[in-house]
Coordinates of C-alpha atoms in Angstrom, one line a residue:
Chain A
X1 CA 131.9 137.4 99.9
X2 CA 130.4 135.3 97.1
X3 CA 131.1 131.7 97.1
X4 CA 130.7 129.3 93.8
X5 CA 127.2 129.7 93.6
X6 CA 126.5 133.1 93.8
X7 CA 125.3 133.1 97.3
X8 CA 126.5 135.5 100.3
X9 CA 127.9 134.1 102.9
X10 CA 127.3 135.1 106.5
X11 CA 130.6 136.6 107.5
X12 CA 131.7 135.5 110.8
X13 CA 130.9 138.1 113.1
X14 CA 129.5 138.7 116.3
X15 CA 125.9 138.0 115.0
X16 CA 126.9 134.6 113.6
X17 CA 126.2 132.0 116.6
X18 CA 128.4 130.1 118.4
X19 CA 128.2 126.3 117.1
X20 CA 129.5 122.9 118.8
X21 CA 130.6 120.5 116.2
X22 CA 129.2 117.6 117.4
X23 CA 128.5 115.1 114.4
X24 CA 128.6 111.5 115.3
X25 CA 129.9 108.5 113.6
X26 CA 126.7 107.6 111.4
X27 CA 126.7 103.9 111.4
X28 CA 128.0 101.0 113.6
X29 CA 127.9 97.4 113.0
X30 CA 125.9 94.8 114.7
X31 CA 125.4 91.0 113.9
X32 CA 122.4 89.6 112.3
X33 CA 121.5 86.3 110.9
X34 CA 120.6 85.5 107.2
X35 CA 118.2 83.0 106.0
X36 CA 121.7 80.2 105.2
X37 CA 122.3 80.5 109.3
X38 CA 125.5 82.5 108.7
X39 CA 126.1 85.7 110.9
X40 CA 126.7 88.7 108.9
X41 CA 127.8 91.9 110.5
X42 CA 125.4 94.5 109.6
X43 CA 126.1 98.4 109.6
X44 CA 123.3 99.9 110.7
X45 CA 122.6 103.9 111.2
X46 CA 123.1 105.6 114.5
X47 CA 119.9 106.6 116.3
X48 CA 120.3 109.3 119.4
X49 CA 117.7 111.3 121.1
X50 CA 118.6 114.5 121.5
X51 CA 116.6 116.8 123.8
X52 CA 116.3 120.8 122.7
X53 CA 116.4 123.8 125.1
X54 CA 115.9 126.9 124.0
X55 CA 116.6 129.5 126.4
X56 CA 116.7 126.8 129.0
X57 CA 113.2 125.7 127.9
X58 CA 112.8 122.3 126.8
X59 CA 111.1 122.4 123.5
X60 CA 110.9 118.5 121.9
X61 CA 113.1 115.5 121.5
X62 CA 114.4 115.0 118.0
X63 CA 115.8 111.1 117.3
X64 CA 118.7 111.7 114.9
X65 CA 121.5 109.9 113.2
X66 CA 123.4 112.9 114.6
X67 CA 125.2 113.4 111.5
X68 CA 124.6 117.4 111.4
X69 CA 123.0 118.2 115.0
X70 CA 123.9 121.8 114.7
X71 CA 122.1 122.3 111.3
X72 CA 119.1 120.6 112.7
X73 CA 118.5 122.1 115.4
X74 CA 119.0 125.3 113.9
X75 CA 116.8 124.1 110.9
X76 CA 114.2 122.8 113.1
X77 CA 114.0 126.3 114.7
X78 CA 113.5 128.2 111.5
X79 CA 111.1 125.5 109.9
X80 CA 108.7 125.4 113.2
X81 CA 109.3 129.5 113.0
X82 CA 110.1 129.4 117.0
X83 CA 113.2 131.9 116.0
X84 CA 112.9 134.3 112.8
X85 CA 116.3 135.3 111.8
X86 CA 119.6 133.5 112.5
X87 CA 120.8 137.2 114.3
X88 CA 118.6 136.3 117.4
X89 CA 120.4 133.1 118.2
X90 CA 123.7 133.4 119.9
X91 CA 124.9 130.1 120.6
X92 CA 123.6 126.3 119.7
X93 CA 125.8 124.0 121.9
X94 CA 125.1 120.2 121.3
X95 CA 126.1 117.7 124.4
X96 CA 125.8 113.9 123.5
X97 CA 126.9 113.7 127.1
X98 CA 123.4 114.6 127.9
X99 CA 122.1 113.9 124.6
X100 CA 121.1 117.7 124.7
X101 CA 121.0 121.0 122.3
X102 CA 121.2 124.4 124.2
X103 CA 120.2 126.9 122.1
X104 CA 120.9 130.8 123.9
X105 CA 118.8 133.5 122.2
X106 CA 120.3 137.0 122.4
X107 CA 117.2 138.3 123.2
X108 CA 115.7 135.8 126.1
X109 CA 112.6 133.5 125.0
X110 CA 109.9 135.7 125.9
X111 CA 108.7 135.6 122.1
X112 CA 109.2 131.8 122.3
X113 CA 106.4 131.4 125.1
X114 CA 104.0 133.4 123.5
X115 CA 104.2 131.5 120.6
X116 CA 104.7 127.8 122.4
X117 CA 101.3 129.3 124.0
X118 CA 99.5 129.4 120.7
X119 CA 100.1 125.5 118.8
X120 CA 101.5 122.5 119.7
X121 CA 104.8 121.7 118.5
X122 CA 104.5 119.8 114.8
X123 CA 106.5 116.4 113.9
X124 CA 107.4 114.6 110.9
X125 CA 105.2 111.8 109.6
X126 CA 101.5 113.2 110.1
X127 CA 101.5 112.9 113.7
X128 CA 102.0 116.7 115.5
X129 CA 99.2 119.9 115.1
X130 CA 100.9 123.4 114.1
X131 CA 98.9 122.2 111.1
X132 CA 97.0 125.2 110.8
X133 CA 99.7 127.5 111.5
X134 CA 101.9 126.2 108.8
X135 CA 99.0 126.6 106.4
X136 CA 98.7 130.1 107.1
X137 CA 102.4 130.6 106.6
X138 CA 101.9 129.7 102.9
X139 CA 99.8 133.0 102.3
X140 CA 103.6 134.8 102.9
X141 CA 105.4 132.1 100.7
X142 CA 106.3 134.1 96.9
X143 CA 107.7 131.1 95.1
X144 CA 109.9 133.3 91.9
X145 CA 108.6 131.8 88.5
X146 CA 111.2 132.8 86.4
X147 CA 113.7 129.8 87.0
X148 CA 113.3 126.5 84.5
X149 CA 114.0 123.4 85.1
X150 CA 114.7 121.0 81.7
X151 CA 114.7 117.1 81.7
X152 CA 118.0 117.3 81.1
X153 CA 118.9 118.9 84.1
X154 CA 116.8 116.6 86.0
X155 CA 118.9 113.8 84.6
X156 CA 122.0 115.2 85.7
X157 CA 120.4 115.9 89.7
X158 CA 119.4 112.0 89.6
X159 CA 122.4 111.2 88.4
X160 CA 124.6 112.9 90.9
X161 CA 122.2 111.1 93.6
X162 CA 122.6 108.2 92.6
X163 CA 126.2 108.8 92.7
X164 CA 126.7 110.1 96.1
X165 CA 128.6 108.3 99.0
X166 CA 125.5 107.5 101.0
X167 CA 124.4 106.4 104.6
X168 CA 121.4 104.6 103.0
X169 CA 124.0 102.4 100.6
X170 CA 125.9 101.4 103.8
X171 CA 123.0 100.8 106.0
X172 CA 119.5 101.5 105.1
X173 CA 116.9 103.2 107.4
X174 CA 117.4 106.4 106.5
X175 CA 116.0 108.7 104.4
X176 CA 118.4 111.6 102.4
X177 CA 117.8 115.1 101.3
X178 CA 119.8 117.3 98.6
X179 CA 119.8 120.9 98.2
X180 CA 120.9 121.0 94.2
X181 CA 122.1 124.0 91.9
X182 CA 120.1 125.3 89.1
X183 CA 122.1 122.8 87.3
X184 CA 122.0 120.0 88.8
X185 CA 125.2 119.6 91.2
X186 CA 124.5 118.6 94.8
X187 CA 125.0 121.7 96.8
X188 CA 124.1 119.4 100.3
X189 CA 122.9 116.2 101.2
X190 CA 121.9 115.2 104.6
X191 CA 120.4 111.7 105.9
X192 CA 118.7 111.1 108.9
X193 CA 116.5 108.6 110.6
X194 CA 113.7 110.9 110.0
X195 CA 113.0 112.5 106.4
X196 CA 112.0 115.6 108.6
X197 CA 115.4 115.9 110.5
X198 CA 116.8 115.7 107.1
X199 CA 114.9 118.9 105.2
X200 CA 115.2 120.5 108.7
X201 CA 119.0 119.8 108.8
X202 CA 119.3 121.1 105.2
X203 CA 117.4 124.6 106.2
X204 CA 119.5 125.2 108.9
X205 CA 122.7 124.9 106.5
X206 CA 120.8 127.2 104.1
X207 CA 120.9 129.6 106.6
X208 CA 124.3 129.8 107.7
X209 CA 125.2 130.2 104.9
X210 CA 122.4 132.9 104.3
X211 CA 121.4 130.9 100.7
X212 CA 118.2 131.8 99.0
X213 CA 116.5 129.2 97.9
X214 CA 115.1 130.9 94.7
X215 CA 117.5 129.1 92.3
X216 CA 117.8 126.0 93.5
X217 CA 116.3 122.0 93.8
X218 CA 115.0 120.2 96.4
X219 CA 115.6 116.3 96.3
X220 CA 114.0 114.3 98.9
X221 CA 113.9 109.9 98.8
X222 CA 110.8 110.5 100.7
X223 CA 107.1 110.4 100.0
X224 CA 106.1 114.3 99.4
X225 CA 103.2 114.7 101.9
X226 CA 101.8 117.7 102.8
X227 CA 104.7 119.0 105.3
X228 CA 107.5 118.1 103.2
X229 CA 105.9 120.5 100.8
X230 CA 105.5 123.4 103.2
X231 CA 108.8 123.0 104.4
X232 CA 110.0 123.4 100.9
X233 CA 107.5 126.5 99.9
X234 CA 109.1 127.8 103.1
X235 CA 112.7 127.7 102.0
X236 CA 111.6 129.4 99.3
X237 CA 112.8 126.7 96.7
X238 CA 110.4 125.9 93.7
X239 CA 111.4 122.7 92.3
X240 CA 110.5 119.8 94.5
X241 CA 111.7 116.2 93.5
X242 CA 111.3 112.9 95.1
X243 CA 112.2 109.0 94.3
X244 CA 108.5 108.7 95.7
X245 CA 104.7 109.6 94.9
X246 CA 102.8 112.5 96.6
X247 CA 100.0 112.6 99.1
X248 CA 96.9 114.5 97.7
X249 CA 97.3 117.4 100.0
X250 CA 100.5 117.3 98.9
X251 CA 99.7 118.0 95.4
X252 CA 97.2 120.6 96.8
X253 CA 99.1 122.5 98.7
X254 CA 102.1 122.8 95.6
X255 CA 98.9 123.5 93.0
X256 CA 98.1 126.2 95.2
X257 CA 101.4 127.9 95.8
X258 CA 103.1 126.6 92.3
X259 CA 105.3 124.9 93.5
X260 CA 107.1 122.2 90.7
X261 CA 107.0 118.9 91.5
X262 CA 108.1 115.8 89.9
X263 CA 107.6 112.7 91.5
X264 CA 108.1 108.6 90.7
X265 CA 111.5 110.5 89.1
X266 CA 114.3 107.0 89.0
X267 CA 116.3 106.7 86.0
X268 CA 115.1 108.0 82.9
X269 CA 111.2 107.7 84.3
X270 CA 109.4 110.6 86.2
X271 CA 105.8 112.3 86.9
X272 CA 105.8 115.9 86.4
X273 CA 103.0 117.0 88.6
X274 CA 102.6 120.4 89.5
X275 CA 103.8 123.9 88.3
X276 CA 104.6 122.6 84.9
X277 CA 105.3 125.9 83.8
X278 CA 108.5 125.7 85.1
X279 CA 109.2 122.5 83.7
X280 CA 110.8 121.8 79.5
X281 CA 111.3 118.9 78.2
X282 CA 113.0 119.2 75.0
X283 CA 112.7 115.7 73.7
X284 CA 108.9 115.8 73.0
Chain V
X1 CA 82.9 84.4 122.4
X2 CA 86.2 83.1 120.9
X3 CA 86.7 84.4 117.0
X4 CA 89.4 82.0 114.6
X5 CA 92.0 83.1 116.4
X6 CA 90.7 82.4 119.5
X7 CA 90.7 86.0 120.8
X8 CA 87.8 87.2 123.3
X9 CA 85.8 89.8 121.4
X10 CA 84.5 92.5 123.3
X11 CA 81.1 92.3 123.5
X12 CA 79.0 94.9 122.8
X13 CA 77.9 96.0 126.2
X14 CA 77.6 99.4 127.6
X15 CA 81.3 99.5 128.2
X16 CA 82.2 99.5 124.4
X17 CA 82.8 102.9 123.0
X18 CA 80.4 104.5 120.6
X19 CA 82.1 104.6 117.2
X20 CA 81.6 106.7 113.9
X21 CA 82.3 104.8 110.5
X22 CA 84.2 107.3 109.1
X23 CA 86.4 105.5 106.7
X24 CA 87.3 107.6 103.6
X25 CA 87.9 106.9 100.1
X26 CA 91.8 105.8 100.2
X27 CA 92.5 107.4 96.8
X28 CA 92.2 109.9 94.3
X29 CA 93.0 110.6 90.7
X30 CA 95.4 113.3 89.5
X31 CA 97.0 114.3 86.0
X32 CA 100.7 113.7 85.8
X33 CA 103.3 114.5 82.7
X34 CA 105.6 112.1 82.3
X35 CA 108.7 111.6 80.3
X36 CA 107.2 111.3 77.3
X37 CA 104.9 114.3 77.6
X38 CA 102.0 111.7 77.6
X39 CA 99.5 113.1 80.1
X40 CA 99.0 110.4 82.9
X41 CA 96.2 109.9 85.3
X42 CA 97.7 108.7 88.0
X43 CA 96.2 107.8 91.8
X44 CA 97.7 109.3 94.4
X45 CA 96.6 108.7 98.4
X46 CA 94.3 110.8 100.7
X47 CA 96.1 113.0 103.0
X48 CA 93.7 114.8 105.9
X49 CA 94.2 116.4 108.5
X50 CA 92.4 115.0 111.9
X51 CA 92.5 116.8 114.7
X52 CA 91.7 115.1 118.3
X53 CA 89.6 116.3 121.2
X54 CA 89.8 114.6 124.0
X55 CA 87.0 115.5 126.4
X56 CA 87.2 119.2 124.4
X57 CA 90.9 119.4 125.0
X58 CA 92.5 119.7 122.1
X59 CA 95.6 117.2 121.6
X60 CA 96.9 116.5 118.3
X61 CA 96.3 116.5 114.8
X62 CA 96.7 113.2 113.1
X63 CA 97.8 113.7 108.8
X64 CA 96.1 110.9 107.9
X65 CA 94.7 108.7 105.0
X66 CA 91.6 108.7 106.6
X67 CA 90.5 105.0 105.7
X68 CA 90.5 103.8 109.4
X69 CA 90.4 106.9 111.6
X70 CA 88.5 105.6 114.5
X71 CA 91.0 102.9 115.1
X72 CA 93.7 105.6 114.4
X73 CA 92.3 107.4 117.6
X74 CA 92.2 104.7 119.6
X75 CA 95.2 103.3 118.9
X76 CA 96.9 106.7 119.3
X77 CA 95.9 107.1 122.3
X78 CA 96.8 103.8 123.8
X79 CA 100.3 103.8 122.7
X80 CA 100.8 107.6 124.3
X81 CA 99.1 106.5 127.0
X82 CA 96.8 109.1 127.2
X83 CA 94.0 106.7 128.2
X84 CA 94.5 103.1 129.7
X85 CA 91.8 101.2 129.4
X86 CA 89.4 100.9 126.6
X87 CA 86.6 101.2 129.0
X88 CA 87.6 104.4 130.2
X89 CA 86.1 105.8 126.6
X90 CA 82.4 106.4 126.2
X91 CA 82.3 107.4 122.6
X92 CA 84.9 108.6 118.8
X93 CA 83.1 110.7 116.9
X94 CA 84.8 111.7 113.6
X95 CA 83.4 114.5 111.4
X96 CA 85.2 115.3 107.9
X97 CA 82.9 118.4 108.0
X98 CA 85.3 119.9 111.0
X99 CA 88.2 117.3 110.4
X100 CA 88.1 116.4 113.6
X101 CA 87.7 113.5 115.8
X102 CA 86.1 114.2 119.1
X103 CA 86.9 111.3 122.0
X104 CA 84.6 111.5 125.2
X105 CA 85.8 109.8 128.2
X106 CA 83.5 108.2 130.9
X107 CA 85.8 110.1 133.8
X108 CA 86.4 113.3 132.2
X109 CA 89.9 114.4 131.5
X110 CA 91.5 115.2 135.3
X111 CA 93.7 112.4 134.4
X112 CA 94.8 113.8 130.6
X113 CA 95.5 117.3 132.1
X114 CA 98.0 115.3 134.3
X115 CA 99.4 113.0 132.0
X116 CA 99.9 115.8 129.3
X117 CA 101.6 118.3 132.4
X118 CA 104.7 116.1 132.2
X119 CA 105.6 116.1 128.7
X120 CA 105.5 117.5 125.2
X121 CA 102.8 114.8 122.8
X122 CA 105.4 112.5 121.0
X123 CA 105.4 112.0 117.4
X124 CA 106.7 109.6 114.6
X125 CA 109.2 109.6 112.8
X126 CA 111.6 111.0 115.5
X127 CA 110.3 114.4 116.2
X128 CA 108.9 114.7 119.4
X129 CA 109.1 114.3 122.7
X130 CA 107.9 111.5 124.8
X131 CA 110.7 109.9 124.5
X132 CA 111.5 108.9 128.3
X133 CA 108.7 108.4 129.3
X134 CA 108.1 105.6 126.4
X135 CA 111.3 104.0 127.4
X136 CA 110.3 104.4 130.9
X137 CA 107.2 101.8 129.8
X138 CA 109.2 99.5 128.6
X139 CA 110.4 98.4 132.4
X140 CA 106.8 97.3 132.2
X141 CA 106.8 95.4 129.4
X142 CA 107.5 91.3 129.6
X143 CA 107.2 89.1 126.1
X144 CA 106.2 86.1 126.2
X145 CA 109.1 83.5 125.4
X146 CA 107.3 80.3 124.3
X147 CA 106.2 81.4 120.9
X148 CA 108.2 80.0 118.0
X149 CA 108.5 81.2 114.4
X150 CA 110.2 79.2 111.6
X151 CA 111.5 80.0 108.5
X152 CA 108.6 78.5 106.4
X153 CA 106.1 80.3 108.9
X154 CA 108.1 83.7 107.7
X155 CA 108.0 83.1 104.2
X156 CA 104.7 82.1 103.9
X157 CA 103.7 85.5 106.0
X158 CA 106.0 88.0 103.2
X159 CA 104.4 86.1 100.5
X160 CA 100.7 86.8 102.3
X161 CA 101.6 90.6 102.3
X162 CA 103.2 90.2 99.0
X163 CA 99.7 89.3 97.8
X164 CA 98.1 91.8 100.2
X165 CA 95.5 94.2 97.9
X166 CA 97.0 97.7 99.0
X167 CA 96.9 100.9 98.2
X168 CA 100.8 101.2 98.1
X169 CA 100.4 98.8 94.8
X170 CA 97.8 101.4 93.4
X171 CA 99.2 104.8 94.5
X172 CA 102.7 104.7 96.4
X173 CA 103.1 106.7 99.0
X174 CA 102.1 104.9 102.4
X175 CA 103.4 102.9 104.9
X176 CA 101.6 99.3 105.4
X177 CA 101.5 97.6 108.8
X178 CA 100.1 94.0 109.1
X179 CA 99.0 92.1 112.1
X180 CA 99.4 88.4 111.5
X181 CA 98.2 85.3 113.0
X182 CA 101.2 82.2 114.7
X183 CA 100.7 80.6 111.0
X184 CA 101.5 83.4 109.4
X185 CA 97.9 84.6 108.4
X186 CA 97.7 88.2 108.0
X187 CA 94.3 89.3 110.3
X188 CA 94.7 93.3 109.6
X189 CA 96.4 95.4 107.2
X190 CA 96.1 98.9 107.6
X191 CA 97.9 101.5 105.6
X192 CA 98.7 105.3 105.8
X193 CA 100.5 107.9 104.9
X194 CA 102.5 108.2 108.2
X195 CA 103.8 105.1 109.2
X196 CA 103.3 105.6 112.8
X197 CA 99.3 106.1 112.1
X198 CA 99.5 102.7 110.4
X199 CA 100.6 100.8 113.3
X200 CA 98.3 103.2 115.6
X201 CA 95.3 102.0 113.9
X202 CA 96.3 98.4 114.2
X203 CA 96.7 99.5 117.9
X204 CA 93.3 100.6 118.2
X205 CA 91.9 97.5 116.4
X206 CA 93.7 95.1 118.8
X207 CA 92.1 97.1 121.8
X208 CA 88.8 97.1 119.9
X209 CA 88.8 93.4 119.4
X210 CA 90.7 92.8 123.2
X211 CA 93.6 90.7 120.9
X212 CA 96.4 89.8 123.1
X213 CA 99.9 90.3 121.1
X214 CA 101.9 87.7 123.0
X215 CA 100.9 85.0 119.7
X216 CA 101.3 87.6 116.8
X217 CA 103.7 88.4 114.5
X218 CA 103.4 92.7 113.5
X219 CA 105.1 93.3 110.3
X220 CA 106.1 96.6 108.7
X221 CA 106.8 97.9 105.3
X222 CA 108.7 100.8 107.5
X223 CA 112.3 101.5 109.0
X224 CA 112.3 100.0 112.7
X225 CA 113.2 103.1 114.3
X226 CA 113.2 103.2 118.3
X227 CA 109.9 104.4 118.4
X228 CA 108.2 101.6 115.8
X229 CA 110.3 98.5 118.5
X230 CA 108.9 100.7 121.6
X231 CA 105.3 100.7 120.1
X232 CA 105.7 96.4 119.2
X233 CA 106.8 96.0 122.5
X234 CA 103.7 98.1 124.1
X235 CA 100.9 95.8 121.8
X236 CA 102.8 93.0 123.9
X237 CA 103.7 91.0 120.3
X238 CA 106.9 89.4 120.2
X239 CA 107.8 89.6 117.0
X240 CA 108.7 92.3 114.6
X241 CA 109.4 92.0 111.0
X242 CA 110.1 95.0 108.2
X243 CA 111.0 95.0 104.3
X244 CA 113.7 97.6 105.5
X245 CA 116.5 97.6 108.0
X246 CA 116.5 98.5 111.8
X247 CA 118.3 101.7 113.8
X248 CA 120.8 101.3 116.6
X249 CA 118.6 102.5 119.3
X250 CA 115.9 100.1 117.8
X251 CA 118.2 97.0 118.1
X252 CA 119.4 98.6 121.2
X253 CA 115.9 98.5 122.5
X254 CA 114.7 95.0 120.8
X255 CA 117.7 93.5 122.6
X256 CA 117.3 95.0 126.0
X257 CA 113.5 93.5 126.0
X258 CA 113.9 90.5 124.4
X259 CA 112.2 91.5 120.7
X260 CA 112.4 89.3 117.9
X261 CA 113.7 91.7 115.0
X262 CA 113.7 90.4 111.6
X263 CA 114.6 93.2 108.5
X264 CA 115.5 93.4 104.9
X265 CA 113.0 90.3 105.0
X266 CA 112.0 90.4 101.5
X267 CA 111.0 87.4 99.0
X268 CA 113.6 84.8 100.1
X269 CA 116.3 86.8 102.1
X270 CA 116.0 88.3 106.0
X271 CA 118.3 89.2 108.1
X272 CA 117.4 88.8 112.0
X273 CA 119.1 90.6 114.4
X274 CA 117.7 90.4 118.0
X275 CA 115.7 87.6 120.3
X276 CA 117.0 84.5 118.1
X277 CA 115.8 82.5 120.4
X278 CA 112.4 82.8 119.4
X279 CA 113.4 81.4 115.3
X280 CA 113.7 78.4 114.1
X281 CA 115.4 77.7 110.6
X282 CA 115.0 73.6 109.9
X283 CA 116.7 73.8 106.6
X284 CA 120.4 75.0 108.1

């Protein structure tokens, strides 16, 4: 069946996996000081470890608001490309008991080994390797160049974030990430501790719901460095915007593949950077 | 001999590790359109991959700005605890050429191969592993409880980073990390694009320079995520204070051990929310 935006969605069936739903509360409240001596309960976001076996095997610790723990561990799965289709995994059970997500592949982790064997696992924030892997992945990425993007449009997306019911209103520390329609309406939006559990969290919804990424908007509030951008070529998506500025090899990597990003883009101000061939402005 | 802030030096002796100077240029120039169509050159911040060898085993690669990478090293592998004395390192050789950074230890790496058997490298910004062992440290970890900071002391520290030259005032995009002196003084500022590298490198400057922690304040321009409170804690400083707000595993944390948390300090307004003890504010 087609849902509201044109996108198939993965029928239940036996090849859809089994998912806990095991979201937490997001923030709780904790007393701080000001600078007039008066104590001012604080909500601050949720912070969890939470440990991920795949096929038994442990594969990393993930810190999370633990908003959407399914959809991240599924995401991080797909964006680390330790599992390559959402058919191979049959189950993702999350345990806060144990702070743990077992993942059960149909197939057994044989596949996973080999490639465990070949990189260290990657991490948000510059610190991880898989570096080179990743790179190579971009030689597969076809970003379509037919979809267009007006500053109109990107009005209405910023508008719509700034309206959403936000985490990072409440309590700060976090970062958010929106997967947007062609025209602008918010589609998703996930917040996390980490911007990476965020745009992880959002590719694992995408594929659930077995969305293509082709026609639609990335929004990040994060800084666009180089992994942020491969993690978008990878979804597939070509437009790429962000509250913040861009690393240089994160303006590399998108000149490379074409991907188009705007930056710097609050209110009515924004830097187009890359892939302006995707981009109108009609005011000019 | 004693420096201004009275901190042993190391000398240079035999025991001192050889060091590149490796520093790169922290920005570069890029065209940006912006809302007006007016073609913008705009600087954005260097972004490099580093990858570390440690005795020819191959650990991690850093995405980093590149302006302090020797430090970076160091300091990353003191706070993963790959190496525990500063001593034990004979030599950091960094080579843009081969993007790596190539650490020789005076004892080979018998120990490394252990340490690294037991768990997965950790990461920032909440993706990796690491994550009990870290918190395992902590039993380790005692702060000092004489030192005192007062209100004046704090706003006379935000208004030193305030007029801090930095890269995030030219080009966005990085995380800032500051050690400062009792008064207030700011002795290093290092800034990166990850903002677990910045603190890393002031890590690896405090080991360089054999600074105790226990009279320092560390301040942040990041979120004080578990990790960022763990890594304070390690450098053995006793007070912690960020622009933005704090998770609930890192007040968790900060109140378990005694940290002094202050966040959301910006111009005249801070909130503190852990080891109150330590703060003094004359004027309520």
């Amino acid at each position: 069946m087609a849902d509201i935006n044109g996108e198939n969605r993965a029928t239940a069936s036996s090849l859809t996996p089994r998912l806990t739903a095991a979201g937490r509360p997001a923030t709780v409240s904790v007393d701080a000081v000001n600078e007039h001596g008066a104590v001012i309960p604080t909500r601050i976001p949720g912070e969890h470890p939470l440990t991920l076996y795949l096929d038994k095997r442990e594969i990393v610790t993930l810190m999370t608001l633990g908003a959407a723990p399914e959809a991240l561990v599924l995401g991080y799965l797909r964006n680390q490309r330790l599992v390559s289709r959402l058919e191979d995994i049959a189950a993702v059970q999350v345990d806060w008991e144990t702070d743990s997500a077992a993942v059960t592949t149909r197939n057994g982790n044989a596949d996973v080994e080999k490639r465990l064997e070949r990189r260290t696992i990657t991490s948000g924030c510059g610190q991880g390797t898989m570096f080179g892997d990743l790179m190579e992945s971009l030689d597969e990425v076809a970003l379509p160049d037919d979809g267009r993007l007006d500053a109109a449009t990107l009005a209405t997306l910023l508008d719509n974030v700034r309206r959403q019911d936000s985490i990072y209103k409440e309590a700060g520390a976090v970062h958010g990430c929106a997967l947007a329609a062609a025209d602008g309406e918010i589609l998703m939006f996930v917040e996390d501790v980490g911007r990476h559990n965020a745009v992880d969290a959002i590719a694992g919804q995408m594929w659930l719901k077995n969305m293509d990424g082709g026609n639609k908007i990335f929004y990040t509030t994060g800084r666009l460095t180089s992994e942020m951008v491969i993690k978008t070529a990878q979804m597939g998506i070509p437009f790429m915007v962000s509250r913040s500025g861009l690393t240089e090899m994160g303006h590399a990597i998108a000149r490379k593949i074409g991907l188009t990003v705007i930056g710097r883009a609050t209110g009515k101000h924004y830097l187009l950077f890359t892939g302006q061939h995707r981009f109108r402005n009609d005011s000019v």
